[in-house]
Amino acid sequence: QKEVEQNSGPLSVPEGAIASLNCTYSDRGSQSFFWYRQYSGKSPELIMFIYSNGDKEDGRFTAQLNKASQYVSLLIRDSQPSDSATYLCAVRAGGGSNYKLTFGKGTLLTVNP
Amino acid sequence: GAVVSQHPSRVICKSGTSVKIECRSLDFQATTMFWYRQFPKKSLMLMATSNEGSKATYEQGVEKDKFLINHASLTLSTLTVTSAHPEDSSFYICSASEQMNTEAFFGQGTRLTVV
């Protein structure tokens, strides 16, 4: 059973702080890693994806991947109240029929003004 | 990012009737589309994987005769909930990928209420 684990939160940070969201996965064959943001009542929105070990930065967001530790994280710098949402980590094994995404349960982030 | 359009956004139907949900990729051709269901405060649950021109692959526990999926073209997949019952009330979301190993973009979702 392929699993993706996230701390459900809620994670509460003050406006302007760095929010750190973590995710671990069980399948060592996983090749692609995605972070989605989901506002209440809305569908997920892709924030970032990462395939290689290390950091990937896009604006205020940085994804970090460590395949040896089976760990992927998302850092949000200068957090804004509009960042308050549930953040979903998704992992794809890749190859053959395994292109589907396995989602974690999500971490609820609250950014306080 | 790519645009995936899902329609309708909300639907209320009577128990026993069928409901069709459409998922369209507007600016790319989607080889693969995925259908999810999400209950309140729960994570996304994959229902099936839809590949253009072939039969959908359903996840364990999902009734293929109840949730009919058609992916007749590279830009359109449909999910039909047949003989809907109140327990089928949920948020149904599709996602689409241009290729099997590229990122997936989500439609707006359809909130189905069966009364």
mmCIF file of C-alpha atoms in Angstrom:
data_model
loop_
_atom_site.group_PDB
_atom_site.id
_atom_site.type_symbol
_atom_site.label_atom_id
_atom_site.label_comp_id
_atom_site.label_asym_id
_atom_site.label_seq_id
_atom_site.Cartn_x
_atom_site.Cartn_y
_atom_site.Cartn_z
ATOM 1 C CA GLN A 1 0.000 0.000 0.000
ATOM 2 C CA LYS A 2 1.566 3.246 -1.141
ATOM 3 C CA GLU A 3 1.159 5.901 1.491
ATOM 4 C CA VAL A 4 1.706 9.612 1.685
ATOM 5 C CA GLU A 5 1.749 11.082 5.162
ATOM 6 C CA GLN A 6 1.207 14.682 6.166
ATOM 7 C CA ASN A 7 0.656 16.342 9.492
ATOM 8 C CA SER A 8 -3.006 17.320 9.404
ATOM 9 C CA GLY A 9 -2.375 20.473 11.422
ATOM 10 C CA PRO A 10 -3.706 22.996 11.784
ATOM 11 C CA LEU A 11 -0.424 24.812 11.316
ATOM 12 C CA SER A 12 -0.725 28.385 12.431
ATOM 13 C CA VAL A 13 1.853 31.045 11.531
ATOM 14 C CA PRO A 14 1.844 34.841 11.779
ATOM 15 C CA GLU A 15 1.738 36.951 8.655
ATOM 16 C CA GLY A 16 5.216 37.411 7.191
ATOM 17 C CA ALA A 17 6.637 34.244 8.733
ATOM 18 C CA ILE A 18 7.882 31.141 6.973
ATOM 19 C CA ALA A 19 5.447 28.235 6.851
ATOM 20 C CA SER A 20 6.996 24.789 6.599
ATOM 21 C CA LEU A 21 4.884 21.893 5.360
ATOM 22 C CA ASN A 22 6.183 18.354 5.430
ATOM 23 C CA CYS A 23 5.358 15.127 3.659
ATOM 24 C CA THR A 24 6.767 11.601 3.745
ATOM 25 C CA TYR A 25 6.052 8.783 1.344
ATOM 26 C CA SER A 26 6.439 5.043 1.508
ATOM 27 C CA ASP A 27 7.122 4.031 -2.102
ATOM 28 C CA ARG A 28 10.833 4.293 -2.919
ATOM 29 C CA GLY A 29 9.971 4.042 -6.605
ATOM 30 C CA SER A 30 8.223 7.410 -6.517
ATOM 31 C CA GLN A 31 9.555 9.763 -9.150
ATOM 32 C CA SER A 32 7.417 12.905 -9.158
ATOM 33 C CA PHE A 33 6.245 15.031 -6.292
ATOM 34 C CA PHE A 34 3.591 17.714 -6.292
ATOM 35 C CA TRP A 35 2.209 20.303 -3.938
ATOM 36 C CA TYR A 36 -1.355 21.471 -4.363
ATOM 37 C CA ARG A 37 -3.271 24.149 -2.500
ATOM 38 C CA GLN A 38 -6.959 23.666 -1.836
ATOM 39 C CA TYR A 39 -9.236 26.356 -0.505
ATOM 40 C CA SER A 40 -12.354 25.246 1.301
ATOM 41 C CA GLY A 41 -15.013 24.145 -1.162
ATOM 42 C CA LYS A 42 -12.692 24.467 -4.145
ATOM 43 C CA SER A 43 -10.647 22.022 -6.199
ATOM 44 C CA PRO A 44 -6.866 21.680 -5.775
ATOM 45 C CA GLU A 45 -4.559 24.133 -7.489
ATOM 46 C CA LEU A 46 -1.050 23.084 -8.497
ATOM 47 C CA ILE A 47 1.637 25.119 -6.751
ATOM 48 C CA MET A 48 4.827 23.283 -7.555
ATOM 49 C CA PHE A 49 6.280 20.013 -8.691
ATOM 50 C CA ILE A 50 9.738 18.589 -8.149
ATOM 51 C CA TYR A 51 11.467 15.575 -9.644
ATOM 52 C CA SER A 52 15.084 15.836 -8.504
ATOM 53 C CA ASN A 53 16.736 15.869 -5.106
ATOM 54 C CA GLY A 54 17.385 19.324 -3.714
ATOM 55 C CA ASP A 55 15.502 22.588 -3.725
ATOM 56 C CA LYS A 56 13.281 24.178 -6.315
ATOM 57 C CA GLU A 57 12.200 27.771 -5.870
ATOM 58 C CA ASP A 58 9.278 29.594 -7.448
ATOM 59 C CA GLY A 59 8.535 33.021 -6.022
ATOM 60 C CA ARG A 60 7.689 32.683 -2.338
ATOM 61 C CA PHE A 61 7.536 28.900 -2.569
ATOM 62 C CA THR A 62 10.387 26.423 -2.240
ATOM 63 C CA ALA A 63 9.974 22.690 -2.616
ATOM 64 C CA GLN A 64 12.608 20.443 -1.124
ATOM 65 C CA LEU A 65 13.071 16.788 -1.991
ATOM 66 C CA ASN A 66 15.181 14.158 -0.292
ATOM 67 C CA LYS A 67 14.609 10.784 -1.924
ATOM 68 C CA ALA A 68 16.961 8.947 0.442
ATOM 69 C CA SER A 69 14.819 10.040 3.369
ATOM 70 C CA GLN A 70 11.590 9.782 1.339
ATOM 71 C CA TYR A 71 10.745 13.277 2.364
ATOM 72 C CA VAL A 72 9.409 16.304 0.522
ATOM 73 C CA SER A 73 8.606 19.692 1.967
ATOM 74 C CA LEU A 74 7.153 23.025 0.957
ATOM 75 C CA LEU A 75 8.336 26.316 2.400
ATOM 76 C CA ILE A 76 6.227 29.427 2.034
ATOM 77 C CA ARG A 77 8.141 32.619 2.690
ATOM 78 C CA ASP A 78 6.477 35.876 3.740
ATOM 79 C CA SER A 79 3.236 34.039 4.456
ATOM 80 C CA GLN A 80 0.066 35.957 3.701
ATOM 81 C CA PRO A 81 -3.472 35.467 5.036
ATOM 82 C CA SER A 82 -4.441 34.488 1.485
ATOM 83 C CA ASP A 83 -2.119 31.476 1.833
ATOM 84 C CA SER A 84 -4.511 30.036 4.420
ATOM 85 C CA ALA A 85 -5.685 26.782 2.866
ATOM 86 C CA THR A 86 -5.150 23.042 2.938
ATOM 87 C CA TYR A 87 -1.925 21.955 1.275
ATOM 88 C CA LEU A 88 -1.905 18.563 -0.361
ATOM 89 C CA CYS A 89 1.219 16.567 -1.058
ATOM 90 C CA ALA A 90 0.940 14.162 -3.997
ATOM 91 C CA VAL A 91 3.333 11.520 -5.206
ATOM 92 C CA ARG A 92 3.505 9.710 -8.501
ATOM 93 C CA ALA A 93 5.337 6.423 -8.966
ATOM 94 C CA GLY A 94 5.629 6.672 -12.713
ATOM 95 C CA GLY A 95 5.956 3.956 -15.288
ATOM 96 C CA GLY A 96 3.391 1.562 -16.699
ATOM 97 C CA SER A 97 0.020 1.951 -15.081
ATOM 98 C CA ASN A 98 1.359 3.854 -12.106
ATOM 99 C CA TYR A 99 0.929 7.379 -13.377
ATOM 100 C CA LYS A 100 -1.822 8.098 -10.916
ATOM 101 C CA LEU A 101 -1.182 10.423 -8.012
ATOM 102 C CA THR A 102 -1.341 9.309 -4.411
ATOM 103 C CA PHE A 103 -2.427 12.163 -2.150
ATOM 104 C CA GLY A 104 -1.766 12.819 1.477
ATOM 105 C CA LYS A 105 -4.640 13.939 3.668
ATOM 106 C CA GLY A 106 -3.437 17.505 3.604
ATOM 107 C CA THR A 107 -2.162 20.054 6.116
ATOM 108 C CA LEU A 108 -4.408 22.942 7.067
ATOM 109 C CA LEU A 109 -2.410 26.175 7.178
ATOM 110 C CA THR A 110 -3.705 29.303 8.870
ATOM 111 C CA VAL A 111 -1.820 32.561 8.442
ATOM 112 C CA ASN A 112 -2.827 35.070 11.096
ATOM 113 C CA PRO A 113 -2.820 38.796 10.225
ATOM 114 C CA GLY B 1 -0.903 26.409 -15.968
ATOM 115 C CA ALA B 2 -3.171 24.443 -18.254
ATOM 116 C CA VAL B 3 -6.929 24.886 -18.061
ATOM 117 C CA VAL B 4 -9.304 22.085 -17.228
ATOM 118 C CA SER B 5 -12.984 22.921 -17.270
ATOM 119 C CA GLN B 6 -15.535 20.845 -15.389
ATOM 120 C CA HIS B 7 -19.285 21.182 -15.760
ATOM 121 C CA PRO B 8 -21.626 21.524 -13.980
ATOM 122 C CA SER B 9 -20.178 23.074 -10.835
ATOM 123 C CA ARG B 10 -23.216 22.147 -8.778
ATOM 124 C CA VAL B 11 -26.054 19.730 -9.352
ATOM 125 C CA ILE B 12 -28.967 18.573 -7.268
ATOM 126 C CA CYS B 13 -30.793 15.492 -8.409
ATOM 127 C CA LYS B 14 -33.445 13.155 -7.148
ATOM 128 C CA SER B 15 -32.581 9.733 -5.824
ATOM 129 C CA GLY B 16 -32.629 7.142 -8.599
ATOM 130 C CA THR B 17 -31.753 9.492 -11.421
ATOM 131 C CA SER B 18 -28.463 9.730 -13.318
ATOM 132 C CA VAL B 19 -26.097 12.659 -13.515
ATOM 133 C CA LYS B 20 -23.411 13.338 -16.115
ATOM 134 C CA ILE B 21 -20.333 15.403 -15.323
ATOM 135 C CA GLU B 22 -18.066 16.678 -18.077
ATOM 136 C CA CYS B 23 -14.343 17.350 -17.879
ATOM 137 C CA ARG B 24 -12.635 19.197 -20.711
ATOM 138 C CA SER B 25 -9.023 20.144 -21.261
ATOM 139 C CA LEU B 26 -9.237 23.536 -22.966
ATOM 140 C CA ASP B 27 -5.711 24.241 -24.134
ATOM 141 C CA PHE B 28 -4.046 20.870 -24.346
ATOM 142 C CA GLN B 29 -4.799 17.320 -25.324
ATOM 143 C CA ALA B 30 -5.211 15.063 -22.337
ATOM 144 C CA THR B 31 -4.050 11.511 -22.812
ATOM 145 C CA THR B 32 -5.066 10.683 -19.272
ATOM 146 C CA MET B 33 -7.823 11.993 -17.069
ATOM 147 C CA PHE B 34 -8.464 11.070 -13.475
ATOM 148 C CA TRP B 35 -11.710 11.181 -11.519
ATOM 149 C CA TYR B 36 -11.701 11.807 -7.773
ATOM 150 C CA ARG B 37 -14.288 12.037 -5.053
ATOM 151 C CA GLN B 38 -13.846 14.075 -1.916
ATOM 152 C CA PHE B 39 -16.044 13.963 1.163
ATOM 153 C CA PRO B 40 -16.074 16.911 3.598
ATOM 154 C CA LYS B 41 -12.778 17.381 5.419
ATOM 155 C CA LYS B 42 -11.346 14.284 3.752
ATOM 156 C CA SER B 43 -8.633 13.909 1.169
ATOM 157 C CA LEU B 44 -9.088 13.158 -2.491
ATOM 158 C CA MET B 45 -9.985 9.582 -3.278
ATOM 159 C CA LEU B 46 -9.124 8.384 -6.758
ATOM 160 C CA MET B 47 -12.066 6.655 -8.381
ATOM 161 C CA ALA B 48 -10.722 5.802 -11.809
ATOM 162 C CA THR B 49 -8.130 6.548 -14.445
ATOM 163 C CA SER B 50 -9.449 7.325 -17.883
ATOM 164 C CA ASN B 51 -7.342 6.908 -21.010
ATOM 165 C CA GLU B 52 -8.515 8.206 -24.353
ATOM 166 C CA GLY B 53 -9.957 5.467 -26.521
ATOM 167 C CA SER B 54 -9.800 2.709 -23.951
ATOM 168 C CA LYS B 55 -11.744 1.495 -20.974
ATOM 169 C CA ALA B 56 -11.263 3.253 -17.670
ATOM 170 C CA THR B 57 -9.320 1.613 -14.872
ATOM 171 C CA TYR B 58 -11.291 1.677 -11.654
ATOM 172 C CA GLU B 59 -9.864 1.682 -8.155
ATOM 173 C CA GLN B 60 -10.727 -1.112 -5.793
ATOM 174 C CA GLY B 61 -14.152 -0.680 -4.298
ATOM 175 C CA VAL B 62 -15.456 1.659 -6.989
ATOM 176 C CA GLU B 63 -18.429 0.223 -8.884
ATOM 177 C CA LYS B 64 -17.751 0.546 -12.595
ATOM 178 C CA ASP B 65 -21.402 -0.036 -13.461
ATOM 179 C CA LYS B 66 -22.471 2.799 -11.201
ATOM 180 C CA PHE B 67 -19.801 5.291 -12.174
ATOM 181 C CA LEU B 68 -19.599 5.198 -15.947
ATOM 182 C CA ILE B 69 -16.588 6.891 -17.472
ATOM 183 C CA ASN B 70 -16.169 7.746 -21.127
ATOM 184 C CA HIS B 71 -13.055 9.317 -22.635
ATOM 185 C CA ALA B 72 -14.021 9.557 -26.262
ATOM 186 C CA SER B 73 -11.629 12.304 -27.276
ATOM 187 C CA LEU B 74 -8.359 13.829 -26.150
ATOM 188 C CA THR B 75 -10.169 16.815 -24.679
ATOM 189 C CA LEU B 76 -13.260 15.339 -23.067
ATOM 190 C CA SER B 77 -14.003 12.770 -20.404
ATOM 191 C CA THR B 78 -17.380 12.242 -18.783
ATOM 192 C CA LEU B 79 -18.429 10.644 -15.506
ATOM 193 C CA THR B 80 -22.010 9.471 -15.206
ATOM 194 C CA VAL B 81 -23.331 8.630 -11.768
ATOM 195 C CA THR B 82 -26.138 6.190 -12.452
ATOM 196 C CA SER B 83 -29.091 5.607 -10.148
ATOM 197 C CA ALA B 84 -27.720 8.130 -7.702
ATOM 198 C CA HIS B 85 -28.465 7.811 -3.998
ATOM 199 C CA PRO B 86 -27.933 10.253 -1.118
ATOM 200 C CA GLU B 87 -24.696 8.503 -0.154
ATOM 201 C CA ASP B 88 -23.306 9.455 -3.563
ATOM 202 C CA SER B 89 -23.522 13.109 -2.555
ATOM 203 C CA SER B 90 -19.950 14.375 -2.694
ATOM 204 C CA PHE B 91 -17.492 16.682 -4.426
ATOM 205 C CA TYR B 92 -16.365 15.103 -7.701
ATOM 206 C CA ILE B 93 -13.194 16.427 -9.284
ATOM 207 C CA CYS B 94 -11.434 15.562 -12.509
ATOM 208 C CA SER B 95 -7.832 16.153 -13.404
ATOM 209 C CA ALA B 96 -6.033 15.912 -16.709
ATOM 210 C CA SER B 97 -2.476 15.445 -17.870
ATOM 211 C CA GLU B 98 -1.093 16.163 -21.292
ATOM 212 C CA GLN B 99 1.052 13.098 -21.003
ATOM 213 C CA MET B 100 1.047 10.334 -18.452
ATOM 214 C CA ASN B 101 4.126 11.598 -16.645
ATOM 215 C CA THR B 102 3.436 15.318 -16.616
ATOM 216 C CA GLU B 103 1.708 17.373 -13.981
ATOM 217 C CA ALA B 104 -2.032 17.027 -13.553
ATOM 218 C CA PHE B 105 -4.354 20.019 -13.512
ATOM 219 C CA PHE B 106 -7.702 19.944 -11.811
ATOM 220 C CA GLY B 107 -11.123 21.008 -12.940
ATOM 221 C CA GLN B 108 -13.259 23.234 -10.725
ATOM 222 C CA GLY B 109 -15.103 20.267 -9.259
ATOM 223 C CA THR B 110 -18.776 19.326 -9.193
ATOM 224 C CA ARG B 111 -20.737 19.322 -5.982
ATOM 225 C CA LEU B 112 -23.386 16.649 -6.288
ATOM 226 C CA THR B 113 -26.312 16.552 -3.904
ATOM 227 C CA VAL B 114 -28.755 13.681 -4.171
ATOM 228 C CA VAL B 115 -32.070 14.259 -2.435
#
